[in-house]
């Protein structure tokens, strides 16, 4: 398998930054006074997770900019597919929008046997919002101090060790599968119903290894309940500057992360998309919001609609071979 993903992402994020700077100077015209009533932001996951936190912060700031309340509605089910499918079929008037993720717009469409929507054709991109690191953690009793030692242990005793994730087919599960593929190691995946139960079992020593979102694992790392070996992003996380990246710690070229982005229904008028994009960009530039995001290791990455569309295509291309090699399919 070819692993040119980081180079592709570097070019992509460079184009996002350039396009965003160019777009920042454009005058934005509302269509027919839009918006004239509240907007519903569907978050396709339960309250309390990183997507929900990002969504609520953005909704509050966008409400201030748009002059209408952006109301958050958590529509859970099928790994994010229920909420995403609702927006794919919603009226294209700008009053129903989606907080999409790598799960709704890359992984689920690649894994599902029956696809409720097309992640490209059935949505109008608005803006990329944030990138959130994942982290590789181990129980402190596992006799490894870094990624190189973990790889050596897994190669010395293939198939002996298990790793946990928040569920089958999640970005964290596939982070583990990409790690296995690139490192040439064998370990069994143990899926849980969410990060909480998985973390508890890894802390208790029931499972020795886990891939998790950095925000949810951070308190265990700080307390010593877990040993943070490496973050999965290209750059180190500002909240844990002493934890290296997997790429620099022994697996060059490795990179995964969770991202959040705004999408509207297909055929939403360009003027409405532009208005939403401008509000999202202004929200993400707010110093207070940036500080809040940093507190749970999220990095602000706003974009033009066009750049978000290219980002989705790149993510689909990145994850397709990983999903195929892992043999993951869901109903």
Short mmCIF file of N, CA, C and O in Angstrom, two decimals, residues 5 10 23 36 44 50-51 54 66 78 80 109 114 125-126 132 172 192 252 255 266-268 272 325:
data_model
loop_
_atom_site.label_atom_id
_atom_site.label_comp_id
_atom_site.label_asym_id
_atom_site.label_seq_id
_atom_site.Cartn_x
_atom_site.Cartn_y
_atom_site.Cartn_z
N UNK A 5 -0.10 9.95 2.19
CA UNK A 5 -1.17 10.78 2.74
C UNK A 5 -0.71 12.11 3.31
O UNK A 5 -1.30 13.14 3.03
N UNK A 10 -0.66 18.06 3.30
CA UNK A 10 0.07 19.32 3.39
C UNK A 10 -0.27 20.23 2.22
O UNK A 10 -0.48 21.43 2.40
N UNK A 23 -10.59 34.46 -0.01
CA UNK A 23 -12.04 34.64 0.15
C UNK A 23 -12.38 35.66 1.23
O UNK A 23 -13.45 36.24 1.23
N UNK A 36 -33.69 34.84 7.90
CA UNK A 36 -34.79 35.58 8.51
C UNK A 36 -35.43 34.81 9.66
O UNK A 36 -36.37 35.29 10.28
N UNK A 44 -24.66 14.87 14.27
CA UNK A 44 -25.12 13.48 14.14
C UNK A 44 -24.56 12.52 15.18
O UNK A 44 -24.53 11.31 14.96
N UNK A 50 -16.55 15.31 21.20
CA UNK A 50 -15.80 16.42 20.63
C UNK A 50 -16.56 17.11 19.51
O UNK A 50 -16.51 18.34 19.39
N UNK A 51 -17.31 16.35 18.69
CA UNK A 51 -18.09 16.97 17.61
C UNK A 51 -19.17 17.88 18.18
O UNK A 51 -19.43 18.97 17.66
N UNK A 54 -17.47 21.13 19.60
CA UNK A 54 -17.13 22.03 18.50
C UNK A 54 -18.39 22.67 17.92
O UNK A 54 -18.45 23.89 17.70
N UNK A 66 -24.81 36.00 12.30
CA UNK A 66 -25.95 35.91 11.37
C UNK A 66 -27.17 36.69 11.85
O UNK A 66 -28.08 36.97 11.07
N UNK A 78 -26.63 5.08 13.86
CA UNK A 78 -25.89 4.50 12.74
C UNK A 78 -24.56 5.20 12.49
O UNK A 78 -24.19 5.46 11.35
N UNK A 80 -23.58 8.19 12.88
CA UNK A 80 -23.66 9.52 12.26
C UNK A 80 -24.48 9.56 11.00
O UNK A 80 -24.82 10.63 10.50
N UNK A 109 -19.39 6.06 4.31
CA UNK A 109 -19.71 5.77 2.91
C UNK A 109 -18.84 4.66 2.30
O UNK A 109 -19.29 3.95 1.40
N UNK A 114 -25.25 -0.71 2.20
CA UNK A 114 -26.34 0.10 1.65
C UNK A 114 -26.08 1.55 2.04
O UNK A 114 -26.08 1.88 3.23
N UNK A 125 -20.73 21.69 0.32
CA UNK A 125 -19.73 22.04 1.33
C UNK A 125 -19.84 23.51 1.73
O UNK A 125 -20.11 24.37 0.89
N UNK A 126 -19.62 23.78 3.01
CA UNK A 126 -19.63 25.16 3.52
C UNK A 126 -18.23 25.55 3.99
O UNK A 126 -17.61 26.45 3.46
N UNK A 132 -8.90 17.49 15.05
CA UNK A 132 -8.70 17.02 16.41
C UNK A 132 -7.79 15.79 16.40
O UNK A 132 -8.08 14.81 15.70
N UNK A 172 -11.10 5.80 15.01
CA UNK A 172 -10.10 5.26 15.94
C UNK A 172 -9.78 3.81 15.62
O UNK A 172 -8.62 3.39 15.70
N UNK A 192 -15.56 -1.22 21.34
CA UNK A 192 -16.42 -0.90 22.49
C UNK A 192 -17.55 0.02 22.04
O UNK A 192 -17.52 0.56 20.94
N UNK A 252 7.38 6.73 10.15
CA UNK A 252 7.32 7.87 9.22
C UNK A 252 6.17 7.74 8.22
O UNK A 252 5.92 6.66 7.68
N UNK A 255 -0.31 9.31 9.64
CA UNK A 255 -1.09 10.49 10.06
C UNK A 255 -2.58 10.19 9.98
O UNK A 255 -3.08 9.76 8.93
N UNK A 266 -27.77 19.60 -0.83
CA UNK A 266 -27.39 19.89 -2.22
C UNK A 266 -28.34 20.92 -2.83
O UNK A 266 -29.50 21.03 -2.43
N UNK A 267 -27.82 21.69 -3.76
CA UNK A 267 -28.58 22.73 -4.47
C UNK A 267 -28.92 23.92 -3.60
O UNK A 267 -29.78 24.75 -3.97
N UNK A 268 -28.28 24.06 -2.44
CA UNK A 268 -28.44 25.28 -1.66
C UNK A 268 -27.86 26.44 -2.47
O UNK A 268 -26.78 26.32 -3.04
N UNK A 272 -26.35 31.77 -0.33
CA UNK A 272 -26.58 31.28 1.03
C UNK A 272 -25.34 30.57 1.55
O UNK A 272 -24.92 30.76 2.70
N UNK A 325 -8.35 -3.08 3.06
CA UNK A 325 -7.40 -4.01 3.66
C UNK A 325 -7.89 -4.55 5.00
O UNK A 325 -7.67 -5.71 5.33
#
